[in-house]
Short mmCIF file of C-alpha atoms in Angstrom, two decimals:
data_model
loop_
_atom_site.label_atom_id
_atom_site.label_comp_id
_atom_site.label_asym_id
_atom_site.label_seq_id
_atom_site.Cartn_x
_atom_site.Cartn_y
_atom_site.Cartn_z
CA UNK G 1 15.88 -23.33 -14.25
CA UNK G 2 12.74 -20.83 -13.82
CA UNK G 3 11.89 -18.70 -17.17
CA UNK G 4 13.96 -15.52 -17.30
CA UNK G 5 11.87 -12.27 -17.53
CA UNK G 6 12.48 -10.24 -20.05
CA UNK G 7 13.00 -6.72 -19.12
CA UNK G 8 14.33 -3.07 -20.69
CA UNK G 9 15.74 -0.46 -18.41
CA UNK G 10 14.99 3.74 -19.06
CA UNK G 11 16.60 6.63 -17.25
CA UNK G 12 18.23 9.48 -18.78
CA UNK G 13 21.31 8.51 -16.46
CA UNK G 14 23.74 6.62 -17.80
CA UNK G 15 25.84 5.76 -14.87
CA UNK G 16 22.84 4.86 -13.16
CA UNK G 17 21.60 1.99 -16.03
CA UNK G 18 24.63 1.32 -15.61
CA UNK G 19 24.27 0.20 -11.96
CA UNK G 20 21.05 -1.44 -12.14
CA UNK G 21 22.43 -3.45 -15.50
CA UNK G 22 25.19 -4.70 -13.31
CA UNK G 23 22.94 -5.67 -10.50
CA UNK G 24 20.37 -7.70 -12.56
CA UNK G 25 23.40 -9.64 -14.32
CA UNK G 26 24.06 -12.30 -12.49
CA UNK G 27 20.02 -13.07 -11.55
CA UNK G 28 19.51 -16.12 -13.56
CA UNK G 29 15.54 -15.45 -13.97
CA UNK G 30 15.94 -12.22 -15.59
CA UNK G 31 17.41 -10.98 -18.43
CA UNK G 32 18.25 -6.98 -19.62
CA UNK G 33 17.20 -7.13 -22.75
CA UNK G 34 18.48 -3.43 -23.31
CA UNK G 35 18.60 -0.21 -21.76
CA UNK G 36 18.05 3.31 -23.38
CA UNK G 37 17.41 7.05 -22.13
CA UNK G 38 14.65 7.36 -24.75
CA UNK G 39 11.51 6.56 -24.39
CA UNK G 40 11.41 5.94 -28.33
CA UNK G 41 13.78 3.51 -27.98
CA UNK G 42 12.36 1.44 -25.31
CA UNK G 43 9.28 1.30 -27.22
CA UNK G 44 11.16 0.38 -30.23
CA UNK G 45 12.26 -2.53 -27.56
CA UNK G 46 8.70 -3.64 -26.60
CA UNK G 47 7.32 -3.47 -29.73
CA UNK G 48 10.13 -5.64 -31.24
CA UNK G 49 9.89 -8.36 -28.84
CA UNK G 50 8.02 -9.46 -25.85
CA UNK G 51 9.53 -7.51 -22.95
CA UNK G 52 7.62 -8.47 -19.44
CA UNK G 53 9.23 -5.61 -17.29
CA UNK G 54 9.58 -1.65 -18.29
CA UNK G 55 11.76 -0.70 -15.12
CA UNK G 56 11.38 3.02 -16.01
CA UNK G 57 12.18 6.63 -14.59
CA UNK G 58 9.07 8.52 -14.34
CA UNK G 59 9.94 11.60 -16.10
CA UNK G 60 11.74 9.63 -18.61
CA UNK G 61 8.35 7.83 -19.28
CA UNK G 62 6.86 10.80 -19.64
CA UNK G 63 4.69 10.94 -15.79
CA UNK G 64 1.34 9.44 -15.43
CA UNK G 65 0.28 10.31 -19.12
CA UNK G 66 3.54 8.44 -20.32
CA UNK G 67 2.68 5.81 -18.13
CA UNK G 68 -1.06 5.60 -18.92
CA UNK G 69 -0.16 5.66 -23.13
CA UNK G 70 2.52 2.92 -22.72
CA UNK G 71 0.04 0.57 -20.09
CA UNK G 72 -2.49 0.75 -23.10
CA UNK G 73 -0.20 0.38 -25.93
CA UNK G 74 1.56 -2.73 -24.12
CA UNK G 75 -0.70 -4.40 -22.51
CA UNK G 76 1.44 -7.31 -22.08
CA UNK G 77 4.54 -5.26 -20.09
CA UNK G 78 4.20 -3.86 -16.57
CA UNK G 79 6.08 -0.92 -15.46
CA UNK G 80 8.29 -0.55 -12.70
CA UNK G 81 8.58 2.91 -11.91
CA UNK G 82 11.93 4.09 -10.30
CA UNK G 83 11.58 7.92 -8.71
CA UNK G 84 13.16 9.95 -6.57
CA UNK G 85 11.32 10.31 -2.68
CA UNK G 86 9.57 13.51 -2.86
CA UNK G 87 7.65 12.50 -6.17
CA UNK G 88 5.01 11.17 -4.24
CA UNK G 89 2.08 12.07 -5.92
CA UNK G 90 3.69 11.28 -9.19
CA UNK G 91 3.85 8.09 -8.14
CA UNK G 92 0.38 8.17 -6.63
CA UNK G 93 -0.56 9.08 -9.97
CA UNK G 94 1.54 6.43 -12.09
CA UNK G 95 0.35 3.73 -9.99
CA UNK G 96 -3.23 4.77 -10.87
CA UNK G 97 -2.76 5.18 -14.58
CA UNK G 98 -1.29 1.84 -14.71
CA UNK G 99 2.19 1.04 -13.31
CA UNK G 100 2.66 -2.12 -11.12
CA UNK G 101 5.35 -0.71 -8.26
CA UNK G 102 7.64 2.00 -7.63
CA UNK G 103 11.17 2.43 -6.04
CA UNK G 104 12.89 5.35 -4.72
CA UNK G 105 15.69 6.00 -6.36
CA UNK G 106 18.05 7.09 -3.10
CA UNK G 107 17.88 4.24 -1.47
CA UNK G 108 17.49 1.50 -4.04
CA UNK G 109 19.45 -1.20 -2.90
CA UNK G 110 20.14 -4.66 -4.94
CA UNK G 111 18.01 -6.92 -3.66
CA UNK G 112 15.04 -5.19 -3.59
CA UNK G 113 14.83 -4.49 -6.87
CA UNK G 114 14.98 -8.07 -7.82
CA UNK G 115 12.16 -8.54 -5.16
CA UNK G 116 10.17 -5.84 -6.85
CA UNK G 117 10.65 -6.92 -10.42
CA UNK G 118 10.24 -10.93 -9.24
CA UNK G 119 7.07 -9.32 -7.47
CA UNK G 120 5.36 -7.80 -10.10
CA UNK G 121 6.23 -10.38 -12.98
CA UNK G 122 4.14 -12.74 -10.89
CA UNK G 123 0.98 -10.94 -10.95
CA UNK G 124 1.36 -8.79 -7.63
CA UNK G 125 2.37 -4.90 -7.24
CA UNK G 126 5.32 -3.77 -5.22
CA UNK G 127 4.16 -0.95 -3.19
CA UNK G 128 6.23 1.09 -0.33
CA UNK G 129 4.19 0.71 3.05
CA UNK G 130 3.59 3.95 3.04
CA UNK G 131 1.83 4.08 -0.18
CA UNK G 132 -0.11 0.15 0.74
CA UNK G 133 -1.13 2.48 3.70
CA UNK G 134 -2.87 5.13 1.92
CA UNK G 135 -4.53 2.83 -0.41
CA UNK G 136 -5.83 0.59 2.52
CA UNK G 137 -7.53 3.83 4.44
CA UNK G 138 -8.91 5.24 0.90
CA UNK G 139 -9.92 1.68 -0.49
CA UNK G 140 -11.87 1.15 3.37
CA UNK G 141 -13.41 4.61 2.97
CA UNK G 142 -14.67 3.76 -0.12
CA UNK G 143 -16.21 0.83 1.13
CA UNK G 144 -17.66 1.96 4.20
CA UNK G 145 -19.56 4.38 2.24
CA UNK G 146 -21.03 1.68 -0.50
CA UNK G 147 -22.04 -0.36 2.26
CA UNK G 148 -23.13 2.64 5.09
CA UNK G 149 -26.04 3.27 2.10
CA UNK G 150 -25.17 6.61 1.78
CA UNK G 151 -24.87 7.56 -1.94
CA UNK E 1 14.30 -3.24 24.02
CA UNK E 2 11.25 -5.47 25.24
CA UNK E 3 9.83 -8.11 22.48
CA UNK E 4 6.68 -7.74 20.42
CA UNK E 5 3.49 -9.00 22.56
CA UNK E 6 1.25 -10.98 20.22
CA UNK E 7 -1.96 -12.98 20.84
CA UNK E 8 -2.29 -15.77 18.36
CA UNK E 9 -6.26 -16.46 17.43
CA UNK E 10 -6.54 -19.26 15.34
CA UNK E 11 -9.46 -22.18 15.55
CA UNK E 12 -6.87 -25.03 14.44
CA UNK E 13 -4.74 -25.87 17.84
CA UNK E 14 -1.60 -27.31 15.60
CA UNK E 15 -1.58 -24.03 13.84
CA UNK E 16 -1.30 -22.06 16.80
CA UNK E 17 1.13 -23.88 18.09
CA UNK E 18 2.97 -23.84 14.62
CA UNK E 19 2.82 -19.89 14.82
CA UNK E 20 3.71 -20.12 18.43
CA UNK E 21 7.07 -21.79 17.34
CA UNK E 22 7.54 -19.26 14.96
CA UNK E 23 7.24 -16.51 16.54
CA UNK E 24 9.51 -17.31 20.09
CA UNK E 25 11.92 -18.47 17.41
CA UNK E 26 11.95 -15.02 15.96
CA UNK E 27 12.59 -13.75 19.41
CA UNK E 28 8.28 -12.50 19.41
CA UNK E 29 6.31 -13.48 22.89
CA UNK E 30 3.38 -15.04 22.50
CA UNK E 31 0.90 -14.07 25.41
CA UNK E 32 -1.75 -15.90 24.47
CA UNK E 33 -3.89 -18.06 22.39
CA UNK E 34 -7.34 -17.75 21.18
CA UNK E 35 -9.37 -20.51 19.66
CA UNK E 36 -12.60 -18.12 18.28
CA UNK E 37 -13.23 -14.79 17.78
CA UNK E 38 -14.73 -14.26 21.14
CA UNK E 39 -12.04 -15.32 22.97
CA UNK E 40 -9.94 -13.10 21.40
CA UNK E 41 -11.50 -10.31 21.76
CA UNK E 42 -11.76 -11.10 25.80
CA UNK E 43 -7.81 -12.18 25.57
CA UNK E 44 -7.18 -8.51 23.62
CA UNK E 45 -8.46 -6.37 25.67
CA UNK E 46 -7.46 -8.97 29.16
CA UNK E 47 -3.54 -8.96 28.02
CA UNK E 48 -3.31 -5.67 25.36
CA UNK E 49 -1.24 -7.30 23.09
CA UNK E 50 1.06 -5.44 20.61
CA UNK E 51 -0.02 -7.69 17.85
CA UNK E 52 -3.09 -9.87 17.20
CA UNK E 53 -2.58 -12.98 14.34
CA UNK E 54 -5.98 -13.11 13.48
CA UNK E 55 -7.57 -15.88 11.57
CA UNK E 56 -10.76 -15.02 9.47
CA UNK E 57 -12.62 -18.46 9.87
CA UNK E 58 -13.22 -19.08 13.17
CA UNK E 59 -16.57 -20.46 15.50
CA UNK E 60 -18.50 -18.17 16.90
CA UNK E 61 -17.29 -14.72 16.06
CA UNK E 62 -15.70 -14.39 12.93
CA UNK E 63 -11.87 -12.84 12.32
CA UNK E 64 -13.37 -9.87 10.68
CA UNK E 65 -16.07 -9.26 12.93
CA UNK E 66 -13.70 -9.66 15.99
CA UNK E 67 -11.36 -7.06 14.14
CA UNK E 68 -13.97 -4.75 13.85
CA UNK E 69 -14.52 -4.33 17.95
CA UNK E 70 -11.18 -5.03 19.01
CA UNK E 71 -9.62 -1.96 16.30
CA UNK E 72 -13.01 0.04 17.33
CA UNK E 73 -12.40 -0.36 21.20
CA UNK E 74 -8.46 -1.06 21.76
CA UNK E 75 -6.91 1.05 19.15
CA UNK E 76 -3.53 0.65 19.84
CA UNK E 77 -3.66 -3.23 19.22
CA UNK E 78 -2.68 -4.08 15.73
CA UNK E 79 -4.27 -6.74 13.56
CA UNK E 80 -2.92 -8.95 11.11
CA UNK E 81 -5.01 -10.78 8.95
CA UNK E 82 -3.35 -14.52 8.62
CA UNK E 83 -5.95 -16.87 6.46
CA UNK E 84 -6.43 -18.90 3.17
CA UNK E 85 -8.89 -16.87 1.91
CA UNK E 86 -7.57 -14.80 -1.46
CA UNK E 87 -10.73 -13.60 -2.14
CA UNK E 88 -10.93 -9.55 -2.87
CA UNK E 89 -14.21 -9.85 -0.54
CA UNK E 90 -12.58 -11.24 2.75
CA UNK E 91 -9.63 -8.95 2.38
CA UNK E 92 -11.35 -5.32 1.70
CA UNK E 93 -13.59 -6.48 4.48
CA UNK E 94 -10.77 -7.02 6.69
CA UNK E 95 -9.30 -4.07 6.09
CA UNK E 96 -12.64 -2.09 6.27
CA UNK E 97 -12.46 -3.80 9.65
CA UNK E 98 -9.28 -1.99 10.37
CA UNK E 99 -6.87 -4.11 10.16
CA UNK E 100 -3.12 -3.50 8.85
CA UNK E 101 -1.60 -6.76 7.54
CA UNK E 102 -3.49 -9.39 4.93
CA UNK E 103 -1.44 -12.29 4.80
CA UNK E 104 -2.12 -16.00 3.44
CA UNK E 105 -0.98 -18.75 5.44
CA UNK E 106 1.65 -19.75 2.84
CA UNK E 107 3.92 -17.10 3.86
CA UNK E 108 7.13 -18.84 5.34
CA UNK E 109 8.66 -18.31 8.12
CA UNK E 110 11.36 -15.32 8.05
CA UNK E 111 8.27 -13.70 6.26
CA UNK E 112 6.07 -13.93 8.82
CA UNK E 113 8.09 -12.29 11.24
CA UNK E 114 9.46 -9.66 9.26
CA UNK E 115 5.57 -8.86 8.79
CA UNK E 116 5.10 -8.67 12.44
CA UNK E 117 8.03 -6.45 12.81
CA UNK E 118 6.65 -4.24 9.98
CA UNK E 119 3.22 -3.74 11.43
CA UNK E 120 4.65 -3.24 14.99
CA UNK E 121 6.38 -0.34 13.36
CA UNK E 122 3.21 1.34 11.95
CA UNK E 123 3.22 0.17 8.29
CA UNK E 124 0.82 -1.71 6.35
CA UNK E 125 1.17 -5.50 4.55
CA UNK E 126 -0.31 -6.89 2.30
CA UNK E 127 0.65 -9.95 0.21
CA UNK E 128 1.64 -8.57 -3.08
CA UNK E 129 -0.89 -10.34 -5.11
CA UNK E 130 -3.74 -9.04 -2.62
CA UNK E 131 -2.18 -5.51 -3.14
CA UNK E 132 -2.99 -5.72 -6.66
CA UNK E 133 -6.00 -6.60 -6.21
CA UNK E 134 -5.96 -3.26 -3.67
CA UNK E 135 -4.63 -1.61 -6.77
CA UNK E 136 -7.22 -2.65 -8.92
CA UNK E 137 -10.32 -1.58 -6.40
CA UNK E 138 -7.85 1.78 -6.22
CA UNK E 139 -7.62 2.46 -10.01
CA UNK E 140 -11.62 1.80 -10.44
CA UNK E 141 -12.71 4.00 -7.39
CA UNK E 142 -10.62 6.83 -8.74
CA UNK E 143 -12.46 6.66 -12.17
CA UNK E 144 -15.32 7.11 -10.52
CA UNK E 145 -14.18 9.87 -8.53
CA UNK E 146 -13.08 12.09 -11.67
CA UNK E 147 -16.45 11.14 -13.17
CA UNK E 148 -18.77 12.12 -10.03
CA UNK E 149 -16.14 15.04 -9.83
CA UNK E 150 -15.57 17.17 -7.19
CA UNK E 151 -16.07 20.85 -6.46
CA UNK E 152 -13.00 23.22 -6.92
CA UNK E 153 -11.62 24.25 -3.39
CA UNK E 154 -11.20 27.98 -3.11
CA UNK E 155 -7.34 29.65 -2.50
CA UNK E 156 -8.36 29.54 1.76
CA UNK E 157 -8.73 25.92 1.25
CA UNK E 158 -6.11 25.17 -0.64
CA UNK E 159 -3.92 26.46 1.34
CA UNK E 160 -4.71 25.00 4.64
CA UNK E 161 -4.73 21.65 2.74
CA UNK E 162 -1.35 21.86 1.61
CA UNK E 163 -0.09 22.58 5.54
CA UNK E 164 -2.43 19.40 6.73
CA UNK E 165 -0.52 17.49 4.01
CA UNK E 166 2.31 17.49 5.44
CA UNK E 167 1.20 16.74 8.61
CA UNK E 168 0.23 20.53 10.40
CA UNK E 169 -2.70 20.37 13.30
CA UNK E 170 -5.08 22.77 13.31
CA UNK E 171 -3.17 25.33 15.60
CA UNK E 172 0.30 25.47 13.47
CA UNK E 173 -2.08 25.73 10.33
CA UNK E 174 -3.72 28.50 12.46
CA UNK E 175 -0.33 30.12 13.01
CA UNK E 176 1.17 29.91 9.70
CA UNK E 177 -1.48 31.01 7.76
CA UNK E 178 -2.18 33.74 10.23
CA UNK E 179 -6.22 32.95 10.98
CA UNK E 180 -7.93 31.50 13.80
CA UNK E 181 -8.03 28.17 14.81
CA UNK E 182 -12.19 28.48 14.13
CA UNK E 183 -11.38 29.48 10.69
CA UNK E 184 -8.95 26.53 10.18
CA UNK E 185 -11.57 23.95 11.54
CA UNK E 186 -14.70 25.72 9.07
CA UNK E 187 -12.21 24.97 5.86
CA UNK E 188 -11.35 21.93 6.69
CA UNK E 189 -14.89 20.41 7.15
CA UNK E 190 -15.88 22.27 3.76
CA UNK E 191 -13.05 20.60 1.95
CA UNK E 192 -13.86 17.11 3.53
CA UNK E 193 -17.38 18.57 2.51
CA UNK E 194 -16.26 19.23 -1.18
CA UNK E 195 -13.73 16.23 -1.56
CA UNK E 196 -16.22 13.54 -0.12
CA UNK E 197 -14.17 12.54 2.52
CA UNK E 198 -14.35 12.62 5.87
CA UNK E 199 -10.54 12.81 8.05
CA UNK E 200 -7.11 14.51 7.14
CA UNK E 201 -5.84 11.20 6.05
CA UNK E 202 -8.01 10.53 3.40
CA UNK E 203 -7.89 14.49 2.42
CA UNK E 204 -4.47 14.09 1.73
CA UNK E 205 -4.21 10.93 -0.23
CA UNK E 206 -6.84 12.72 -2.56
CA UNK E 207 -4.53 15.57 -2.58
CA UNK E 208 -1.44 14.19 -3.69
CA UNK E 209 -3.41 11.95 -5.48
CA UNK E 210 -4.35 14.72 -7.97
CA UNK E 211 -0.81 16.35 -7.84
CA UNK E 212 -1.88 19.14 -5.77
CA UNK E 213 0.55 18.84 -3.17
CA UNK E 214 3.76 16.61 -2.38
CA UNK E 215 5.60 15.23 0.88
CA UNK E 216 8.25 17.67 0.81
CA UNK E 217 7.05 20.82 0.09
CA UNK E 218 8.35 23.49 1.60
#
């Protein structure tokens, strides 16, 4: 049986924890450790044990600054962060302070969020095409440049 | 709806014919094979495939290298990068090269041509541990950026930025903000100018990067 990862849920909606709570149940290799609205209480969480996954609304974590304080302050968890579609920039942002993947909220469906969680436990980031897109053409820019010689 | 077209270059013969397997299984039509990078840049622009599996070590003409004049010269052929090489070197090469998928040849089967599909559709893939790498080379180069900084775009600027975010050509951006199209074009090149940056693309990605736009905006 593979090690279970660790994880703690935070959105301000209840229903919605709710949800992704029952989803994650039955997936032998991870385990909700808890789930809270606060972002107090999830660090309560982290700090009292060693949680792998933050899977984490990005208002409720407090945007990119939220994100950048916990990515320094826990080191050893990576953040998943869950937004709505038109946040893009926010999420653009989180990613660069620190956070390991994203999901849109609308159209979360079960399985992907296991995928994304499995994902970024291992080491990788989960990132929407979209978004991989973006980075490709700005990360190749940036390139091009360093080795055109122009500086 | 007519199947994906894809040219298979790969120096190893019982790998292509692996991927060939794969892909007609997946219902993809392989037009062709390519044993070096040469040949597949004569078979690319000889059959126009939808789809080239490119590998990166190859005789000859190297994967990246061959990526770099077929993207340059056929752009409507797509590339994906299939190779054992995890290195952050090969892959920000490749996709300096242009190309839109980075995938290692561990990927199994269902993977592979849900990849295909993907990149046939316009999106980018990259094996998740190679987009944190991206991540990583993402996260650095914007530290850098804040710290060479950038000048401050006037209100004009602005403006037309936010209407080439989501997507506005020159003449709607024209219309909407009621100025010429002349006047559009002049901004534009002083906030690629200002931003370091040089399309509408990469303009925008620094944009919503910085929170100064989003998608949906109105």
């Amino acid at each position: 049986m593979p090690e279970s990862i660790p994880l703690v849920i935070l959105d301000p909606d209840a229903e919605f924890r709710g949800r992704l709570r029952a989803w994650l149940e039955g997936i032998e290799d991870i385990a909700v450790v808890g789930e809270t609205q606060d972002r107090e209480e999830a660090q309560k969480l982290m700090a009292s044990r060693r949680i792998r996954i933050l899977v984490a609304d990005l208002d409720a974590l407090g945007g990119a600054e939220g994100v950048a304080y916990l990515a320094t302050r826990f080191p050893e968890t990576r953040m998943l962060v869950l937004h709505r579609g038109e946040e893009q920039a926010g999420v653009v942002e989180a990613l660069q302070r620190g956070a390991w993947g994203h999901l849109a909220k609308e159209t979360l469906r079960p399985e992907e969020v296991v995928e994304a969680i499995r994902t970024v436990a291992r080491g990788g980031a989960y990132l929407s095409p979209t978004l991989t897109g973006w980075m490709v053409e700005a990360v190749a820019r940036r390139l091009r440049e360093r080795r055109g010689g122009r500086k | 709806m007519s199947p994906i077209r894809v040219l298979i270059a790969d120096d190893h013969r019982l790998f292509r014919q692996g991927l060939r397997y794969v892909c007609q299984a997946g219902g993809i039509e392989v037009v062709g094979e390519a044993a070096d990078g040469w040949e597949a840049v004569r078979l690319a622009r000889q059959l126009r495939p939808d789809i080239i599996l490119m590998d990166i070590r190859m005789p000859g003409l190297d994967g990246v290298e061959a990526t770099r004049l077929i993207t340059a010269n056929l752009p409507g052929v797509r590339i994906i990068i299939l190779t054992m090489y995890r290195q952050d070197q090969y892959v920000f090469e490749a996709i300096k090269a242009g190309a839109q998928g980075y995938l290692l040849k561990d990927i199994d089967e269902k993977e592979l041509v849900e990849a295909i599909h993907a990149v046939h559709r316009g999106d980018a893939l990259i094996n998740p541990t190679l987009a944190a790498r991206l991540l990583e080379e993402f996260r650095r180069m914007s530290q850098g950026e804040t710290l060479e900084g950038t000048e401050e775009l006037t209100e004009g600027e602005m403006q037309v930025l936010r209407l080439v975010a989501q997507g506005a050509d020159n003449r709607t951006v024209a219309e909407r903000l009621a100025i010429s199209e002349r006047t559009v074009a002049n901004r534009l090149s002083e906030i690629y100018r200002k931003l370091h940056v040089n399309n509408r693309v990469q303009a925008t990605l620094i944009a919503l990067r910085r929170g100064w736009v989003s998608l949906e905006e109105e």
